[in-house]
PDB file of C-alpha atoms in Angstrom:
ATOM      1  CA  GLY A   9      -0.339   0.071  -0.016  1.00 51.00           C
ATOM      2  CA  GLN A  10       0.978   3.383  -0.023  1.00 59.00           C
ATOM      3  CA  GLN A  11       3.213   4.792   2.215  1.00 67.00           C
ATOM      4  CA  LEU A  12       4.876   7.844   2.562  1.00 86.00           C
ATOM      5  CA  ASN A  13       9.481   8.065   2.715  1.00 90.00           C
ATOM      6  CA  GLN A  14       9.987   9.025   6.078  1.00 93.00           C
ATOM      7  CA  SER A  15      14.431   9.820   6.428  1.00 95.00           C
ATOM      8  CA  PRO A  16      16.007   9.109   8.003  1.00 95.00           C
ATOM      9  CA  GLN A  17      15.496   5.325   9.391  1.00 93.00           C
ATOM     10  CA  SER A  18      16.871   6.504  12.578  1.00 94.00           C
ATOM     11  CA  MET A  19      19.283   8.931  14.798  1.00 94.00           C
ATOM     12  CA  PHE A  20      21.485   8.812  17.299  1.00 95.00           C
ATOM     13  CA  ILE A  21      21.438  11.941  18.617  1.00 93.00           C
ATOM     14  CA  GLN A  22      23.157  13.815  21.901  1.00 95.00           C
ATOM     15  CA  GLU A  23      21.197  15.228  24.446  1.00 95.00           C
ATOM     16  CA  GLY A  24      21.486  19.182  23.450  1.00 95.00           C
ATOM     17  CA  GLU A  25      21.415  18.410  19.427  1.00 96.00           C
ATOM     18  CA  ASP A  26      18.917  19.581  16.929  1.00 96.00           C
ATOM     19  CA  VAL A  27      16.707  17.115  14.698  1.00 96.00           C
ATOM     20  CA  SER A  28      15.695  17.712  11.271  1.00 97.00           C
ATOM     21  CA  MET A  29      13.296  14.655   9.510  1.00 97.00           C
ATOM     22  CA  ASN A  30      11.175  14.403   6.942  1.00 96.00           C
ATOM     23  CA  CYS A  31       8.703  13.199   5.182  1.00 96.00           C
ATOM     24  CA  THR A  32       8.338  12.723   1.264  1.00 95.00           C
ATOM     25  CA  SER A  33       5.410  11.397  -1.261  1.00 93.00           C
ATOM     26  CA  SER A  34       4.616  10.968  -4.523  1.00 90.00           C
ATOM     27  CA  SER A  35       1.120  12.199  -4.202  1.00 89.00           C
ATOM     28  CA  ILE A  36       0.084  16.015  -2.504  1.00 91.00           C
ATOM     29  CA  PHE A  37      -2.598  15.875   0.677  1.00 90.00           C
ATOM     30  CA  ASN A  38      -4.974  18.131   2.058  1.00 87.00           C
ATOM     31  CA  THR A  39      -3.370  17.597   6.138  1.00 89.00           C
ATOM     32  CA  TRP A  40       0.735  16.907   7.326  1.00 92.00           C
ATOM     33  CA  LEU A  41       0.540  15.631  10.809  1.00 92.00           C
ATOM     34  CA  TRP A  42       3.616  14.846  12.741  1.00 95.00           C
ATOM     35  CA  TYR A  43       2.866  11.384  15.665  1.00 94.00           C
ATOM     36  CA  LYS A  44       5.619   9.698  18.226  1.00 95.00           C
ATOM     37  CA  GLN A  45       4.773   6.212  19.810  1.00 94.00           C
ATOM     38  CA  ASP A  46       6.770   5.948  22.712  1.00 92.00           C
ATOM     39  CA  PRO A  47       8.034   2.420  23.456  1.00 84.00           C
ATOM     40  CA  GLY A  48       4.867  -0.179  24.162  1.00 82.00           C
ATOM     41  CA  GLU A  49       2.246   2.968  23.956  1.00 87.00           C
ATOM     42  CA  GLY A  50       0.319   4.379  20.543  1.00 91.00           C
ATOM     43  CA  PRO A  51       1.280   7.271  17.885  1.00 92.00           C
ATOM     44  CA  VAL A  52       0.431   9.735  20.173  1.00 92.00           C
ATOM     45  CA  LEU A  53       0.016  13.127  17.345  1.00 90.00           C
ATOM     46  CA  LEU A  54       2.422  16.287  17.820  1.00 93.00           C
ATOM     47  CA  ILE A  55       1.987  18.423  15.240  1.00 93.00           C
ATOM     48  CA  ALA A  56      -0.411  19.127  12.235  1.00 90.00           C
ATOM     49  CA  LEU A  57      -0.294  21.337   9.692  1.00 92.00           C
ATOM     50  CA  TYR A  58      -2.511  23.002   6.932  1.00 89.00           C
ATOM     51  CA  LYS A  59      -1.930  24.287   4.689  1.00 91.00           C
ATOM     52  CA  ALA A  60       1.295  24.464   2.497  1.00 93.00           C
ATOM     53  CA  GLY A  61       3.755  26.485   3.405  1.00 94.00           C
ATOM     54  CA  GLU A  62       2.536  26.555   6.926  1.00 93.00           C
ATOM     55  CA  LEU A  63       5.258  26.961   9.973  1.00 95.00           C
ATOM     56  CA  THR A  64       3.233  24.975  13.134  1.00 93.00           C
ATOM     57  CA  SER A  65       5.504  25.382  16.382  1.00 94.00           C
ATOM     58  CA  ASN A  66       4.979  23.130  19.335  1.00 92.00           C
ATOM     59  CA  GLY A  67       7.324  23.644  22.142  1.00 94.00           C
ATOM     60  CA  ARG A  68      11.298  22.838  20.882  1.00 96.00           C
ATOM     61  CA  LEU A  69       9.323  21.074  17.799  1.00 96.00           C
ATOM     62  CA  THR A  70       8.451  22.947  14.540  1.00 97.00           C
ATOM     63  CA  ALA A  71       7.031  21.267  11.535  1.00 97.00           C
ATOM     64  CA  GLN A  72       6.334  23.136   7.771  1.00 97.00           C
ATOM     65  CA  PHE A  73       4.080  22.069   5.463  1.00 95.00           C
ATOM     66  CA  GLY A  74       5.122  21.527   2.055  1.00 95.00           C
ATOM     67  CA  ILE A  75       4.534  24.172  -1.180  1.00 94.00           C
ATOM     68  CA  THR A  76       3.598  21.469  -3.346  1.00 93.00           C
ATOM     69  CA  ARG A  77       2.173  19.725  -0.553  1.00 92.00           C
ATOM     70  CA  LYS A  78       4.260  16.143  -1.559  1.00 93.00           C
ATOM     71  CA  ASP A  79       6.306  16.740   1.762  1.00 95.00           C
ATOM     72  CA  SER A  80       6.853  18.070   5.451  1.00 97.00           C
ATOM     73  CA  PHE A  81       9.488  18.013   7.426  1.00 97.00           C
ATOM     74  CA  LEU A  82      10.156  18.430  11.479  1.00 97.00           C
ATOM     75  CA  ASN A  83      12.452  20.124  13.628  1.00 97.00           C
ATOM     76  CA  ILE A  84      12.780  18.815  17.359  1.00 97.00           C
ATOM     77  CA  SER A  85      15.917  21.255  19.005  1.00 97.00           C
ATOM     78  CA  ALA A  86      17.812  21.245  22.445  1.00 96.00           C
ATOM     79  CA  SER A  87      16.726  17.054  22.286  1.00 95.00           C
ATOM     80  CA  ILE A  88      16.503  15.951  25.689  1.00 94.00           C
ATOM     81  CA  PRO A  89      16.200  11.949  26.570  1.00 93.00           C
ATOM     82  CA  SER A  90      12.480  11.909  26.653  1.00 93.00           C
ATOM     83  CA  ASP A  91      12.665  12.699  23.337  1.00 95.00           C
ATOM     84  CA  VAL A  92      13.401   9.025  22.468  1.00 95.00           C
ATOM     85  CA  GLY A  93      10.880   7.316  20.461  1.00 94.00           C
ATOM     86  CA  ILE A  94       9.265   6.616  16.535  1.00 94.00           C
ATOM     87  CA  TYR A  95       7.979   9.228  15.099  1.00 96.00           C
ATOM     88  CA  PHE A  96       5.920   9.273  12.510  1.00 94.00           C
ATOM     89  CA  CYS A  97       5.009  11.628   9.630  1.00 94.00           C
ATOM     90  CA  ALA A  98       1.512  11.059   8.504  1.00 92.00           C
ATOM     91  CA  GLY A  99      -0.832  12.645   4.965  1.00 90.00           C
ATOM     92  CA  GLN A 100      -4.389  13.091   4.487  1.00 86.00           C
ATOM     93  CA  VAL A 101      -6.250  12.621   2.300  1.00 82.00           C
ATOM     94  CA  ARG A 102     -10.457  14.100   2.311  1.00 73.00           C
ATOM     95  CA  THR A 103     -12.539  12.382  -0.362  1.00 70.00           C
ATOM     96  CA  GLY A 104     -16.550  13.540   0.171  1.00 64.00           C
ATOM     97  CA  THR A 105     -17.452  11.592   3.269  1.00 58.00           C
ATOM     98  CA  ALA A 106     -14.027   9.215   4.244  1.00 65.00           C
ATOM     99  CA  SER A 107     -10.753  10.273   5.489  1.00 67.00           C
ATOM    100  CA  LYS A 108      -7.539   8.663   4.357  1.00 74.00           C
ATOM    101  CA  LEU A 109      -4.893   8.680   6.764  1.00 80.00           C
ATOM    102  CA  THR A 110      -1.445   6.930   5.591  1.00 85.00           C
ATOM    103  CA  PHE A 111       1.297   6.887   7.432  1.00 88.00           C
ATOM    104  CA  GLY A 112       5.573   7.098   7.128  1.00 90.00           C
ATOM    105  CA  THR A 113       7.731   5.102   7.786  1.00 88.00           C
ATOM    106  CA  GLY A 114       9.254   6.168  10.546  1.00 92.00           C
ATOM    107  CA  THR A 115      12.749   8.408  11.512  1.00 94.00           C
ATOM    108  CA  ARG A 116      13.887   5.895  15.545  1.00 94.00           C
ATOM    109  CA  LEU A 117      15.275   8.212  17.225  1.00 95.00           C
ATOM    110  CA  GLN A 118      17.835   7.905  20.443  1.00 94.00           C
ATOM    111  CA  VAL A 119      19.020  10.564  22.507  1.00 91.00           C
ATOM    112  CA  THR A 120      22.273   9.472  24.631  1.00 86.00           C
ATOM    113  CA  LEU A 121      23.559  11.442  27.594  1.00 81.00           C
TER     114      LEU A 121
ATOM    115  CA  ASP B   9      -4.989   7.861  28.878  1.00 80.00           C
ATOM    116  CA  SER B  10      -6.006   8.398  25.318  1.00 84.00           C
ATOM    117  CA  GLY B  11      -9.970   7.117  26.197  1.00 91.00           C
ATOM    118  CA  VAL B  12      -8.835   4.726  23.845  1.00 95.00           C
ATOM    119  CA  THR B  13      -9.835   0.816  25.380  1.00 96.00           C
ATOM    120  CA  GLN B  14      -8.091  -1.917  23.391  1.00 97.00           C
ATOM    121  CA  THR B  15      -8.173  -5.838  23.917  1.00 97.00           C
ATOM    122  CA  PRO B  16      -6.752  -8.279  24.538  1.00 97.00           C
ATOM    123  CA  LYS B  17      -3.381  -6.469  25.277  1.00 96.00           C
ATOM    124  CA  HIS B  18      -1.783  -9.391  23.978  1.00 96.00           C
ATOM    125  CA  LEU B  19      -2.215 -13.201  21.900  1.00 96.00           C
ATOM    126  CA  ILE B  20      -0.778 -16.033  21.014  1.00 97.00           C
ATOM    127  CA  THR B  21      -2.402 -18.802  18.627  1.00 97.00           C
ATOM    128  CA  ALA B  22      -0.953 -20.805  16.135  1.00 97.00           C
ATOM    129  CA  THR B  23      -1.316 -21.227  12.508  1.00 97.00           C
ATOM    130  CA  GLY B  24      -4.811 -21.759  10.940  1.00 97.00           C
ATOM    131  CA  GLN B  25      -6.157 -19.745  13.607  1.00 97.00           C
ATOM    132  CA  ARG B  26      -9.059 -17.108  14.148  1.00 98.00           C
ATOM    133  CA  VAL B  27      -9.342 -14.627  16.824  1.00 98.00           C
ATOM    134  CA  THR B  28     -10.811 -11.112  17.739  1.00 98.00           C
ATOM    135  CA  LEU B  29      -9.442  -7.976  18.080  1.00 98.00           C
ATOM    136  CA  ARG B  30     -11.444  -5.085  20.349  1.00 98.00           C
ATOM    137  CA  CYS B  31     -11.420  -1.384  19.764  1.00 98.00           C
ATOM    138  CA  SER B  32     -13.248   0.617  22.399  1.00 97.00           C
ATOM    139  CA  PRO B  33     -13.360   4.630  20.700  1.00 95.00           C
ATOM    140  CA  ARG B  34     -13.350   7.757  23.148  1.00 92.00           C
ATOM    141  CA  SER B  35     -16.334   8.390  23.928  1.00 90.00           C
ATOM    142  CA  GLY B  36     -18.258  10.565  22.241  1.00 86.00           C
ATOM    143  CA  ASP B  37     -16.334   9.732  18.570  1.00 88.00           C
ATOM    144  CA  LEU B  38     -17.636   8.794  15.924  1.00 87.00           C
ATOM    145  CA  SER B  39     -14.842   7.023  13.432  1.00 88.00           C
ATOM    146  CA  VAL B  40     -12.351   4.480  14.133  1.00 92.00           C
ATOM    147  CA  TYR B  41      -9.795   3.148  12.262  1.00 92.00           C
ATOM    148  CA  TRP B  42      -7.851  -0.399  12.406  1.00 95.00           C
ATOM    149  CA  TYR B  43      -4.009  -0.223  11.316  1.00 94.00           C
ATOM    150  CA  GLN B  44      -1.544  -3.122  11.181  1.00 95.00           C
ATOM    151  CA  GLN B  45       1.817  -1.545  12.915  1.00 92.00           C
ATOM    152  CA  SER B  46       4.487  -5.089  11.982  1.00 88.00           C
ATOM    153  CA  LEU B  47       8.218  -5.491  13.240  1.00 77.00           C
ATOM    154  CA  ASP B  48      10.068  -2.366  12.156  1.00 67.00           C
ATOM    155  CA  GLN B  49       7.547  -1.171  10.065  1.00 72.00           C
ATOM    156  CA  GLY B  50       5.011   1.945  10.113  1.00 80.00           C
ATOM    157  CA  LEU B  51       1.805   2.150  10.459  1.00 87.00           C
ATOM    158  CA  GLN B  52      -0.843   0.271   7.388  1.00 89.00           C
ATOM    159  CA  PHE B  53      -4.392   1.346   7.080  1.00 88.00           C
ATOM    160  CA  LEU B  54      -6.913  -1.381   7.451  1.00 93.00           C
ATOM    161  CA  ILE B  55     -10.431   0.339   7.469  1.00 93.00           C
ATOM    162  CA  GLN B  56     -12.335   3.056   8.528  1.00 90.00           C
ATOM    163  CA  TYR B  57     -15.708   2.591   9.988  1.00 91.00           C
ATOM    164  CA  TYR B  58     -18.145   6.157  10.467  1.00 88.00           C
ATOM    165  CA  ASN B  59     -20.851   5.471  13.501  1.00 89.00           C
ATOM    166  CA  GLY B  60     -21.803   1.603  12.004  1.00 93.00           C
ATOM    167  CA  GLU B  61     -20.988   2.158   8.196  1.00 92.00           C
ATOM    168  CA  GLU B  62     -17.546   1.007   6.949  1.00 92.00           C
ATOM    169  CA  ARG B  63     -16.032   4.059   4.819  1.00 86.00           C
ATOM    170  CA  ALA B  64     -12.435   3.528   4.339  1.00 85.00           C
ATOM    171  CA  LYS B  65     -10.508   0.805   3.315  1.00 88.00           C
ATOM    172  CA  GLY B  66      -6.653   0.050   2.553  1.00 87.00           C
ATOM    173  CA  ASN B  67      -4.409  -2.880   2.195  1.00 84.00           C
ATOM    174  CA  ILE B  68      -7.153  -5.413   4.470  1.00 93.00           C
ATOM    175  CA  LEU B  69      -6.967  -9.084   4.121  1.00 95.00           C
ATOM    176  CA  GLU B  70     -10.076 -10.418   2.455  1.00 96.00           C
ATOM    177  CA  ARG B  71      -9.193 -13.293   5.188  1.00 97.00           C
ATOM    178  CA  PHE B  72      -9.669  -9.790   8.263  1.00 97.00           C
ATOM    179  CA  SER B  73     -13.135  -7.993   8.617  1.00 97.00           C
ATOM    180  CA  ALA B  74     -14.178  -5.683  10.550  1.00 97.00           C
ATOM    181  CA  GLN B  75     -17.036  -3.698  11.804  1.00 97.00           C
ATOM    182  CA  GLN B  76     -18.891  -1.451  13.845  1.00 97.00           C
ATOM    183  CA  PHE B  77     -21.483  -1.777  15.966  1.00 97.00           C
ATOM    184  CA  PRO B  78     -24.531   0.674  17.748  1.00 95.00           C
ATOM    185  CA  ASP B  79     -23.544   1.101  20.954  1.00 95.00           C
ATOM    186  CA  LEU B  80     -19.651   2.219  18.581  1.00 95.00           C
ATOM    187  CA  HIS B  81     -17.105  -0.581  19.561  1.00 96.00           C
ATOM    188  CA  SER B  82     -15.052  -1.761  16.930  1.00 98.00           C
ATOM    189  CA  GLU B  83     -14.202  -5.362  16.253  1.00 98.00           C
ATOM    190  CA  LEU B  84     -11.283  -6.500  14.045  1.00 98.00           C
ATOM    191  CA  ASN B  85     -11.704 -10.495  12.785  1.00 98.00           C
ATOM    192  CA  LEU B  86      -8.815 -12.091  11.909  1.00 98.00           C
ATOM    193  CA  SER B  87      -8.739 -15.895  10.044  1.00 97.00           C
ATOM    194  CA  SER B  88      -7.318 -18.901   8.695  1.00 97.00           C
ATOM    195  CA  LEU B  89      -3.976 -16.697  10.283  1.00 97.00           C
ATOM    196  CA  GLU B  90      -0.374 -16.882   8.855  1.00 97.00           C
ATOM    197  CA  LEU B  91       2.786 -16.373  10.924  1.00 96.00           C
ATOM    198  CA  GLY B  92       2.921 -12.961   8.554  1.00 94.00           C
ATOM    199  CA  ASP B  93       0.426 -11.679  10.856  1.00 96.00           C
ATOM    200  CA  SER B  94       2.331 -11.122  14.056  1.00 96.00           C
ATOM    201  CA  ALA B  95       1.810  -7.494  14.573  1.00 95.00           C
ATOM    202  CA  LEU B  96       0.599  -5.192  16.192  1.00 95.00           C
ATOM    203  CA  TYR B  97      -2.660  -4.349  15.781  1.00 97.00           C
ATOM    204  CA  PHE B  98      -3.718  -0.157  16.585  1.00 96.00           C
ATOM    205  CA  CYS B  99      -7.327   0.716  17.272  1.00 96.00           C
ATOM    206  CA  ALA B 100      -8.115   5.168  16.638  1.00 94.00           C
ATOM    207  CA  SER B 101     -10.733   7.116  17.210  1.00 91.00           C
ATOM    208  CA  SER B 102     -11.954  10.783  15.754  1.00 85.00           C
ATOM    209  CA  SER B 103     -14.875  12.232  16.364  1.00 74.00           C
ATOM    210  CA  ARG B 104     -15.224  13.580  12.899  1.00 57.00           C
ATOM    211  CA  GLY B 105     -15.605  10.963  10.219  1.00 46.00           C
ATOM    212  CA  LEU B 106     -16.564  13.238   7.827  1.00 44.00           C
ATOM    213  CA  ALA B 107     -14.937  15.434   4.483  1.00 41.00           C
ATOM    214  CA  LEU B 108     -15.603  18.922   7.188  1.00 42.00           C
ATOM    215  CA  LEU B 109     -13.825  22.147   7.210  1.00 39.00           C
ATOM    216  CA  GLY B 110     -11.202  22.379  10.668  1.00 42.00           C
ATOM    217  CA  ASN B 111     -10.911  17.426  10.628  1.00 48.00           C
ATOM    218  CA  THR B 112      -7.925  17.748  12.058  1.00 56.00           C
ATOM    219  CA  GLY B 113      -6.716  14.386  11.079  1.00 61.00           C
ATOM    220  CA  GLU B 114      -6.218  13.822  14.528  1.00 78.00           C
ATOM    221  CA  LEU B 115      -6.652   9.942  15.922  1.00 86.00           C
ATOM    222  CA  PHE B 116      -6.508   9.385  19.287  1.00 89.00           C
ATOM    223  CA  PHE B 117      -5.065   5.189  19.776  1.00 93.00           C
ATOM    224  CA  GLY B 118      -4.584   2.738  21.547  1.00 95.00           C
ATOM    225  CA  GLU B 119      -2.388   0.296  22.972  1.00 94.00           C
ATOM    226  CA  GLY B 120      -2.864  -1.967  20.587  1.00 95.00           C
ATOM    227  CA  SER B 121      -3.225  -5.383  20.407  1.00 97.00           C
ATOM    228  CA  ARG B 122      -0.146  -8.146  20.066  1.00 96.00           C
ATOM    229  CA  LEU B 123      -0.676 -10.332  18.530  1.00 97.00           C
ATOM    230  CA  THR B 124       1.949 -14.014  17.349  1.00 96.00           C
ATOM    231  CA  VAL B 125       0.469 -16.248  15.943  1.00 97.00           C
ATOM    232  CA  LEU B 126       2.815 -19.694  16.293  1.00 96.00           C
TER     233      LEU B 126
END
């Protein structure tokens, strides 16, 4: 099935470093979302983007909706140990009364002290 | 706590068997989604229900079926299980299943049901 290409697949960084990850697709999406999954838990929404070019922040997190509507970026500044987890991008397409959310392959983030 | 409840949390069964996974959405949410997450894989969309009706279908195998009941809880039935069906199955709910302005697309996920097929 369709999946978004997310990179990098994994990252090992030191506490305090900034992190950048991105998501690309061959399809256009109406909405881009970023989720985080902690071990043993379901994904939790971090940021939602609704317009092409939109830049939105949530604390140390900043995400952008690409101009082409085919990509999105997530940045985490000054990483801390609790940032560890898997980050998923998701693109939403609304057609009629159906709303389909397609997830990226995930970026696994490890933070070392 | 997302408010979405999934049972069972863990399930071990044999090939060829049939299992049923259950999901109770957040109070008031009309839409239920099912996703499959295999080891080191992303989330694969299986199916969406809105107020009892099927709304969208992803890569759901013919051996799998789902339904949403009048009380809005949903069940995912997996039959003739194969080794490759071993995965985490997530249920998610949202308040809006319609293409309305302001539909955030925000899904609230349960903690998942881990299925192991031996």
